[in-house]
PDB file of C-alpha atoms in Angstrom:
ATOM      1  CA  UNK A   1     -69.872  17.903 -22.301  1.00 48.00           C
ATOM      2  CA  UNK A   2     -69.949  20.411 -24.473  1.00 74.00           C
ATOM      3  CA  UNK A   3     -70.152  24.225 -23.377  1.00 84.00           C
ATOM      4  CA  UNK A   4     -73.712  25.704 -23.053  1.00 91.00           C
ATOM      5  CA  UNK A   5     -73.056  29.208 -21.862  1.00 93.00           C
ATOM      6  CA  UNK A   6     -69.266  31.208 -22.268  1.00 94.00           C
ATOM      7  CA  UNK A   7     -68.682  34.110 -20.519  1.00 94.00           C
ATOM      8  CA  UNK A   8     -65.531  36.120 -21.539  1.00 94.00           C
ATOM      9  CA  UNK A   9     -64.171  39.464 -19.814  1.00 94.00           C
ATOM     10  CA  UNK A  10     -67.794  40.678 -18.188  1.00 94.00           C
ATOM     11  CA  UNK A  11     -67.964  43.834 -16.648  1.00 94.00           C
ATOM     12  CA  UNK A  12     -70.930  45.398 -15.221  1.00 94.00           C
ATOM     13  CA  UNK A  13     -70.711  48.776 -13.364  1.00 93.00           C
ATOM     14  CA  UNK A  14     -73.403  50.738 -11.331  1.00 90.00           C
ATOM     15  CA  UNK A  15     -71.247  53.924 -10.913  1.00 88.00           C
ATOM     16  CA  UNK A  16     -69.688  54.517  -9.267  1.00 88.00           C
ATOM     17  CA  UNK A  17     -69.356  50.735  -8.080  1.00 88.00           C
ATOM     18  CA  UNK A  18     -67.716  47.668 -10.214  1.00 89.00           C
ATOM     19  CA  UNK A  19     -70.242  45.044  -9.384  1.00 91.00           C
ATOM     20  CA  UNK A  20     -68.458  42.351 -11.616  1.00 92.00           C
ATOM     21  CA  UNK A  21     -64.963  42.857 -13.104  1.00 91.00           C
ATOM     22  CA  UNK A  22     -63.687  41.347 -16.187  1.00 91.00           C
ATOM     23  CA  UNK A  23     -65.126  37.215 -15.119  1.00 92.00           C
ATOM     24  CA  UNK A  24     -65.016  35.163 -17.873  1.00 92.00           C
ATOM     25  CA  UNK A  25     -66.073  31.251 -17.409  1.00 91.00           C
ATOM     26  CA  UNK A  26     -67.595  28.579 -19.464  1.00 92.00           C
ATOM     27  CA  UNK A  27     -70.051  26.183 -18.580  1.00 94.00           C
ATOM     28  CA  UNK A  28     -71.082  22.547 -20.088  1.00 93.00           C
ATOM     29  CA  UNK A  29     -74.842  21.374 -20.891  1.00 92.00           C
ATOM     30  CA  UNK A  30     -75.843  19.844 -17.830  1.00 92.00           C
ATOM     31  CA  UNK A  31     -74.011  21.028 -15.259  1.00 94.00           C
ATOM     32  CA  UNK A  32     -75.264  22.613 -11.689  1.00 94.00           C
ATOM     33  CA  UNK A  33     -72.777  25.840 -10.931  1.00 94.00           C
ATOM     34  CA  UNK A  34     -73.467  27.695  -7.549  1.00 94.00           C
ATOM     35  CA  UNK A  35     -72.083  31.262  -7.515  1.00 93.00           C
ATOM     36  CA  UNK A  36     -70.858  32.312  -3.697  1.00 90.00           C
ATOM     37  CA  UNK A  37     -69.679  35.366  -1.919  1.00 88.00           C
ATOM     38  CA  UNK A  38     -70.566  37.723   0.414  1.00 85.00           C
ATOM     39  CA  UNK A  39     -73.887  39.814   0.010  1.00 84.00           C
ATOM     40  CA  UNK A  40     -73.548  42.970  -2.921  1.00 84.00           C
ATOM     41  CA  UNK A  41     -70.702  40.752  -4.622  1.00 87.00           C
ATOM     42  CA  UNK A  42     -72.528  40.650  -7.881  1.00 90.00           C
ATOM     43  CA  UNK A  43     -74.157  37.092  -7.648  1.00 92.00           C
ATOM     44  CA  UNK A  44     -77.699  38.549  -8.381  1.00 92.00           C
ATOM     45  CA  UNK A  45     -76.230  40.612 -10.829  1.00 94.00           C
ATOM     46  CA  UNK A  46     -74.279  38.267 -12.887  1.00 95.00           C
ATOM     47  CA  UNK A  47     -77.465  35.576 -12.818  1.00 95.00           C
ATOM     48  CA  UNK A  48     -79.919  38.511 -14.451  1.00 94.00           C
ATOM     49  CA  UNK A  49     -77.209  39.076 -17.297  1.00 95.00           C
ATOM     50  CA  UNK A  50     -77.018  35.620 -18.303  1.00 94.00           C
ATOM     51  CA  UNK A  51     -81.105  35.622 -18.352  1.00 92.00           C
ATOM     52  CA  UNK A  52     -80.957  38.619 -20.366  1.00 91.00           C
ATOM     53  CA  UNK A  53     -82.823  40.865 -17.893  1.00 93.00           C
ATOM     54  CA  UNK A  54     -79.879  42.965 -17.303  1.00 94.00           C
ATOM     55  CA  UNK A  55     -76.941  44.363 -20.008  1.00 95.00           C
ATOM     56  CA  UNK A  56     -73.343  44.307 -19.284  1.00 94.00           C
ATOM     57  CA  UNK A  57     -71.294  47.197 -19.306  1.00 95.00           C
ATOM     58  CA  UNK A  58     -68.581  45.529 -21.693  1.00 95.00           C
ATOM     59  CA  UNK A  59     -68.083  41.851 -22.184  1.00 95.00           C
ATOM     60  CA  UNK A  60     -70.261  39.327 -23.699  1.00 92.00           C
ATOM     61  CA  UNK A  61     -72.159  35.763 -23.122  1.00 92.00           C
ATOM     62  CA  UNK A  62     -72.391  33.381 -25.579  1.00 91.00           C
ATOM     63  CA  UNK A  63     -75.970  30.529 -24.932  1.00 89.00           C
ATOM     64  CA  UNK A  64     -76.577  27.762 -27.259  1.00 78.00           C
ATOM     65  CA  UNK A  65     -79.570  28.117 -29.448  1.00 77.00           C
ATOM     66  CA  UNK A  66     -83.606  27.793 -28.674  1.00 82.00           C
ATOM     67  CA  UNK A  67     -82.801  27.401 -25.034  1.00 88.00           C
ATOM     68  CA  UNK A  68     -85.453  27.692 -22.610  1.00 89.00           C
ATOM     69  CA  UNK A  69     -84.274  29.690 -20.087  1.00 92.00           C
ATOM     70  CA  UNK A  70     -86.393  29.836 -16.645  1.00 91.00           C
ATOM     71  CA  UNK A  71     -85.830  32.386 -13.735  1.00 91.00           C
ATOM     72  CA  UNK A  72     -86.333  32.575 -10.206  1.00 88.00           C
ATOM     73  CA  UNK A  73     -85.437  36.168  -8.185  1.00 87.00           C
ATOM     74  CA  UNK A  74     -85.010  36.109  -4.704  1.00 83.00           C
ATOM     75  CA  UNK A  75     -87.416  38.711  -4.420  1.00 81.00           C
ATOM     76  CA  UNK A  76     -90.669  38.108  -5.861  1.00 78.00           C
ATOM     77  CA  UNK A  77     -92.986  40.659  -6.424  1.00 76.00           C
ATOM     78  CA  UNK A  78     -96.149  40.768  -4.622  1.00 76.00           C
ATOM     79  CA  UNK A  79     -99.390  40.874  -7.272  1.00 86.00           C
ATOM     80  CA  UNK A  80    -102.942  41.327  -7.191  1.00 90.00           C
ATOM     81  CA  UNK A  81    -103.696  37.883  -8.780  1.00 92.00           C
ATOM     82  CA  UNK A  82    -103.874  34.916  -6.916  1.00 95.00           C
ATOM     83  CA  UNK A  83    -100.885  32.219  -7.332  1.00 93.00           C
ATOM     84  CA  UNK A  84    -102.793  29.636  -9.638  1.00 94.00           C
ATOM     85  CA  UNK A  85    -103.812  32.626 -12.053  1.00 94.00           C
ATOM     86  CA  UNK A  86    -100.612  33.900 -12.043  1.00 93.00           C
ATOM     87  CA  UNK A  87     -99.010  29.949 -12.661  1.00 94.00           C
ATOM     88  CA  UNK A  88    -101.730  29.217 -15.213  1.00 94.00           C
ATOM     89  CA  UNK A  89    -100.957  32.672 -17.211  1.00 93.00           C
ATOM     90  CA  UNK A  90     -97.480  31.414 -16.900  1.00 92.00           C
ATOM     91  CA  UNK A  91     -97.850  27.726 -17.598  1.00 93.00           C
ATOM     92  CA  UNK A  92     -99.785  28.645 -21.083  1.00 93.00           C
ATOM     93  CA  UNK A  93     -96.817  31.234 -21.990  1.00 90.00           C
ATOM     94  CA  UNK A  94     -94.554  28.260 -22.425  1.00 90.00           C
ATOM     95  CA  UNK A  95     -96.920  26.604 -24.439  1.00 91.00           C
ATOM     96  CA  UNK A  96     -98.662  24.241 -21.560  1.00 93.00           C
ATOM     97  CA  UNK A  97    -101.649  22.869 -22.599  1.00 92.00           C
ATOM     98  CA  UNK A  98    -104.722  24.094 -19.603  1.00 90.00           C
ATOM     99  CA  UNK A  99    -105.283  20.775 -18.676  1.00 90.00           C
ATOM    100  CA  UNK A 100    -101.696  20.111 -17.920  1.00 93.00           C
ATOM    101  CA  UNK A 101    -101.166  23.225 -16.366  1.00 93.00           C
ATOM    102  CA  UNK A 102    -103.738  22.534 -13.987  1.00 91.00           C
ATOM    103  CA  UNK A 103    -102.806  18.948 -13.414  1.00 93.00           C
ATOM    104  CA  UNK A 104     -99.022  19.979 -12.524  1.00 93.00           C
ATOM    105  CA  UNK A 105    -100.025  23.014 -10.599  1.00 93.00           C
ATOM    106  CA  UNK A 106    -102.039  21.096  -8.121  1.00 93.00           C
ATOM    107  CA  UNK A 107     -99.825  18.124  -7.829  1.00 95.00           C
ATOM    108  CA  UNK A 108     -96.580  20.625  -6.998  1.00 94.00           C
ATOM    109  CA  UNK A 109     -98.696  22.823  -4.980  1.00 94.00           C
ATOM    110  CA  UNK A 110     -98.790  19.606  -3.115  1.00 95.00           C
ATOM    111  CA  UNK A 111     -95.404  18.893  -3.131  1.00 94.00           C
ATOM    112  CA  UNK A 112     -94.228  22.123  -1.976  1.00 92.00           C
ATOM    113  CA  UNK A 113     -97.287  22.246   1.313  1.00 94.00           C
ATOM    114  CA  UNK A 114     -98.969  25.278  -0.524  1.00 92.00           C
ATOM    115  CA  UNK A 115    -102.535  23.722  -1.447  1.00 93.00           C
ATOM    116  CA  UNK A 116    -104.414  25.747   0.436  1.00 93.00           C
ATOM    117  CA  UNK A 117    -102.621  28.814  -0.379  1.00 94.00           C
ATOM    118  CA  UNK A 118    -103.093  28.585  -4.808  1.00 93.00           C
ATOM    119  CA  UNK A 119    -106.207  30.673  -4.150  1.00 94.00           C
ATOM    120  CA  UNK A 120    -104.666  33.648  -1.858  1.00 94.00           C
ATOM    121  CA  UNK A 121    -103.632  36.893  -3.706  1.00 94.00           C
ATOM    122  CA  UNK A 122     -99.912  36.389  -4.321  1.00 93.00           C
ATOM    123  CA  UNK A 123     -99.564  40.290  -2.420  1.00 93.00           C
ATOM    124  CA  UNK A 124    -100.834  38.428   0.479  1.00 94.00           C
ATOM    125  CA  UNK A 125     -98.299  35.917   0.726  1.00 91.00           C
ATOM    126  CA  UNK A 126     -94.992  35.921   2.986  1.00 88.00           C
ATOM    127  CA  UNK A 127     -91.856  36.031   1.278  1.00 85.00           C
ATOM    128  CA  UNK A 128     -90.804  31.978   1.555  1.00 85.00           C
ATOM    129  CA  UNK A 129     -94.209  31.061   0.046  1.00 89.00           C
ATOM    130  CA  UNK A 130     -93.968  33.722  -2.872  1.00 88.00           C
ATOM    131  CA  UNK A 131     -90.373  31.694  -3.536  1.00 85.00           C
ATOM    132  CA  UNK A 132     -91.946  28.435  -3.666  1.00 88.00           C
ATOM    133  CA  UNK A 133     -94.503  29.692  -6.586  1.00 90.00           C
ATOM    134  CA  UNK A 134     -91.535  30.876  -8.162  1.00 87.00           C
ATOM    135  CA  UNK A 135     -89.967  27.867  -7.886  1.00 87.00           C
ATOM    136  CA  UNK A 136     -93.195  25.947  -9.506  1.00 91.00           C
ATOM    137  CA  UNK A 137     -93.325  27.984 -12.123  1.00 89.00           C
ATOM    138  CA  UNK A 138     -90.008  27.124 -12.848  1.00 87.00           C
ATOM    139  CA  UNK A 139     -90.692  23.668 -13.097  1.00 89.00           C
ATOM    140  CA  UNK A 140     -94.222  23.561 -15.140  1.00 91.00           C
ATOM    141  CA  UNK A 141     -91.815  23.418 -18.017  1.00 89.00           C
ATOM    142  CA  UNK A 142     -88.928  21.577 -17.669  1.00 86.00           C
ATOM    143  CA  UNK A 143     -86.047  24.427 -18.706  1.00 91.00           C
ATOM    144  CA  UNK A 144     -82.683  23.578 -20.200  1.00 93.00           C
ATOM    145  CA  UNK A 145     -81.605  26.346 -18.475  1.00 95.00           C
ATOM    146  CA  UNK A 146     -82.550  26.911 -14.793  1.00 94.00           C
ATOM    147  CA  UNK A 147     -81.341  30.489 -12.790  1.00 95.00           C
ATOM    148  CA  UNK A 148     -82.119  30.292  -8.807  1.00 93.00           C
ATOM    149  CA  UNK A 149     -81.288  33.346  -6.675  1.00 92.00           C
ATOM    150  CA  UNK A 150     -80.894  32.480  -3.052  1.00 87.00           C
ATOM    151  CA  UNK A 151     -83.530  29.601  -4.115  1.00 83.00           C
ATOM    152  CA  UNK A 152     -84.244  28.440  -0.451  1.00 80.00           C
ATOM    153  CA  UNK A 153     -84.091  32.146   1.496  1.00 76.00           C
ATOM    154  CA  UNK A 154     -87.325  32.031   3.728  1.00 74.00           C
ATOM    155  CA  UNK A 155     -88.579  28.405   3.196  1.00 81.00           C
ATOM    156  CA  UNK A 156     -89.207  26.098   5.497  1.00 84.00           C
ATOM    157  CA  UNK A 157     -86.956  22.674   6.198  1.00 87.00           C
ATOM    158  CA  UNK A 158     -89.090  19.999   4.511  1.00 91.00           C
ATOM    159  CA  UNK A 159     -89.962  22.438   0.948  1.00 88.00           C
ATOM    160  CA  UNK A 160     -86.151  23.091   1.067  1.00 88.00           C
ATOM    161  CA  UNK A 161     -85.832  19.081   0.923  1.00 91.00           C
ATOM    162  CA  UNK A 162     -88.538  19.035  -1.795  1.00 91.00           C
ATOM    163  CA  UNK A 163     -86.925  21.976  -3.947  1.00 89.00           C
ATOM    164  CA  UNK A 164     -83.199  19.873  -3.664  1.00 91.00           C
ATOM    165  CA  UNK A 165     -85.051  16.623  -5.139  1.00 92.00           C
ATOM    166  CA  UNK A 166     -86.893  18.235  -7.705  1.00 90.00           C
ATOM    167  CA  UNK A 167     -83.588  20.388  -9.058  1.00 90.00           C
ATOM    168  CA  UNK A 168     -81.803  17.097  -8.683  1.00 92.00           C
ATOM    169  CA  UNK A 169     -84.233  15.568 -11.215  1.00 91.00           C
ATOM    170  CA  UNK A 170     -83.887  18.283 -13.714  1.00 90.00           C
ATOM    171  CA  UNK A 171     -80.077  17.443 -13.472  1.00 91.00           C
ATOM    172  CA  UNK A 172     -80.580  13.885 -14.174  1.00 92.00           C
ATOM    173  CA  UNK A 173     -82.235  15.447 -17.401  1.00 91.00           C
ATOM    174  CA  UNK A 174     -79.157  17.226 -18.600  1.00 91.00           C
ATOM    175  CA  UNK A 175     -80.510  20.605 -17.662  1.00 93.00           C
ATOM    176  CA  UNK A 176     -77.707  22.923 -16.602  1.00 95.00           C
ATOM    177  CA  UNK A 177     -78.276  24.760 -13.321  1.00 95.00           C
ATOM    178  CA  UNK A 178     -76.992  28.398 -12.296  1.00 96.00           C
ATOM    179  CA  UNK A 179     -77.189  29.101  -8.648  1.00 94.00           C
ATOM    180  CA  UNK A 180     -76.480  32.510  -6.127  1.00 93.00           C
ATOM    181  CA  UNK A 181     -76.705  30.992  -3.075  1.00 87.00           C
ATOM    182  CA  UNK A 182     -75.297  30.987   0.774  1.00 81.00           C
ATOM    183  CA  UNK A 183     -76.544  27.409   2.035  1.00 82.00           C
ATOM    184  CA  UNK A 184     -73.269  25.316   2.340  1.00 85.00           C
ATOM    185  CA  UNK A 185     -76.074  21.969   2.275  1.00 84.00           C
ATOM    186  CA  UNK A 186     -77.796  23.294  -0.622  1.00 86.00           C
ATOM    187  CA  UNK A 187     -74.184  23.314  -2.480  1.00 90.00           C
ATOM    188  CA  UNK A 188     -72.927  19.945  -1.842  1.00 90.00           C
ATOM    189  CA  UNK A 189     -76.452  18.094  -2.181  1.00 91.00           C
ATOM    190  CA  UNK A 190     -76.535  20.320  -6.027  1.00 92.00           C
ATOM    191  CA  UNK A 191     -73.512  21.580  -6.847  1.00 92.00           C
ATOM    192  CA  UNK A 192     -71.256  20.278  -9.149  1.00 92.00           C
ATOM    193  CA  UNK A 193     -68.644  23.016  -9.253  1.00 92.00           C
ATOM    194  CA  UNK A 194     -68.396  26.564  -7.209  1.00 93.00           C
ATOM    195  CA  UNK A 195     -67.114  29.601  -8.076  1.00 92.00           C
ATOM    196  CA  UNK A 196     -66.577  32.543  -5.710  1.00 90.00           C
ATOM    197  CA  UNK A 197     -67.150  36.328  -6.869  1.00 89.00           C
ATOM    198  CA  UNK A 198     -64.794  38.826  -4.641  1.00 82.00           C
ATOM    199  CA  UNK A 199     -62.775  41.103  -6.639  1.00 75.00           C
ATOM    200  CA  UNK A 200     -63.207  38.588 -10.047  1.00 74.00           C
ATOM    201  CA  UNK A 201     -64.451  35.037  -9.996  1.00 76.00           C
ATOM    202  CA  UNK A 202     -62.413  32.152  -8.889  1.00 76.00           C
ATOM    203  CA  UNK A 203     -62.967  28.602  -8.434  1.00 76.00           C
ATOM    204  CA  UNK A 204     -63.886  27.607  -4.720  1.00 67.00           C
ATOM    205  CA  UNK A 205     -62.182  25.349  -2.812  1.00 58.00           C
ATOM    206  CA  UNK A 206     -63.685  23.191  -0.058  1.00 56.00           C
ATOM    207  CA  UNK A 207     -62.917  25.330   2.423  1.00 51.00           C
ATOM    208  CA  UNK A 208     -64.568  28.000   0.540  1.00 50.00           C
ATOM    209  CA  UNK A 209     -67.459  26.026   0.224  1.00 50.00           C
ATOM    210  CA  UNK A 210     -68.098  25.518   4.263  1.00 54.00           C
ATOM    211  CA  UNK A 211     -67.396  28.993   4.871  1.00 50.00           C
ATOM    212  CA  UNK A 212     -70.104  30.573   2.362  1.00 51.00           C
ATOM    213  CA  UNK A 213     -72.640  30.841   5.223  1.00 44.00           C
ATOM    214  CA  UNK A 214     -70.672  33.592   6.959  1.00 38.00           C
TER     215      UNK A 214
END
């Protein structure tokens, strides 16, 4: 596989804290990467560089060309407009057509046990359902690139299921998969490599892996 995103020597500081300290990694087309560590280690942080919402302090990434990138924060803000305006306005920014925006809304609205809810103002919502319309809009488009911050915090058992199958079939599509997350399940059901972030970034072991929960 050939490699999609490089990182080399990032450094991002919030003074006086170093959030991330000289990480460099690189990661092939098509591969699902979960980031661990323990809360404030600069998963979040490291997953808004790479979608270009946030600029390093020194250190670059390098992203193959004409990617679409697709993001989904852990905390979603809470808006006026209800959650099929707001996936419609964001369905036709990727160049949807409103038929097929309105066809896949409904039918992962479904999936995801949110029907009834397309119609409630999204500042309305609790903070697991705000994720899962997050997690729709990521997938009105199919992304190359997919970003998921603590994807499954406040949803409930069978959407969690739902969210791991449908990420699982954008893998079987090649797209490449960037993950802050503390759900040891979510990681081996997804995950094809782990790094850790605590003091630099390292490559987890297994034992890591079972113990990012703590």
């Amino acid at each position: 596989m050939d490699d999609l995103i490089r990182i080399e020597n990032l450094t991002k500081i919030y003074m006086p804290k170093v959030v991330l300290n000289n990480i460099s990694c690189s990661i092939p087309k098509g591969q699902s990467v979960a980031f661990v560590g323990h809360n404030g280690c600069g998963k979040s942080t490291l997953l808004k560089i790479i979608a270009g919402l946030v600029k390093p302090t020194s250190g670059k990434i390098e992203c193959g060309k004409k990617l679409l990138f697709h993001y989904v924060p852990e905390h979603f803000p809470k808006m006026q407009l209800t959650a099929e305006r707001y996936l419609r306005w964001m369905g036709r920014l990727d160049g949807i057509a409103e038929q097929e925006i309105g066809e896949k809304c409904r039918r992962l609205a479904a999936d995801f046990f949110m029907t009834d809810m397309l119609n409630i103002p999204m500042k309305n919502l609790s903070k697991g359902t705000l994720q899962k319309i997050g997690v729709i809009q990521a997938l009105l488009a199919e992304p190359q690139v997919l970003l998921l911050d603590e994807p499954l915090d406040g949803q409930d058992t069978d959407s969690q299921q739902v969210f791991i199958e449908k990420v699982n079939q954008l893998k079987a599509k090649e797209a490449t998969i960037l993950m802050s997350c503390h759900e040891p399940e979510l990681i081996r059901q997804i995950a094809d490599k782990v790094y850790r972030l605590e003091n630099g970034l390292y490559e987890a072991d297994d034992q890591a892996v079972n113990a990012v929960s703590i």
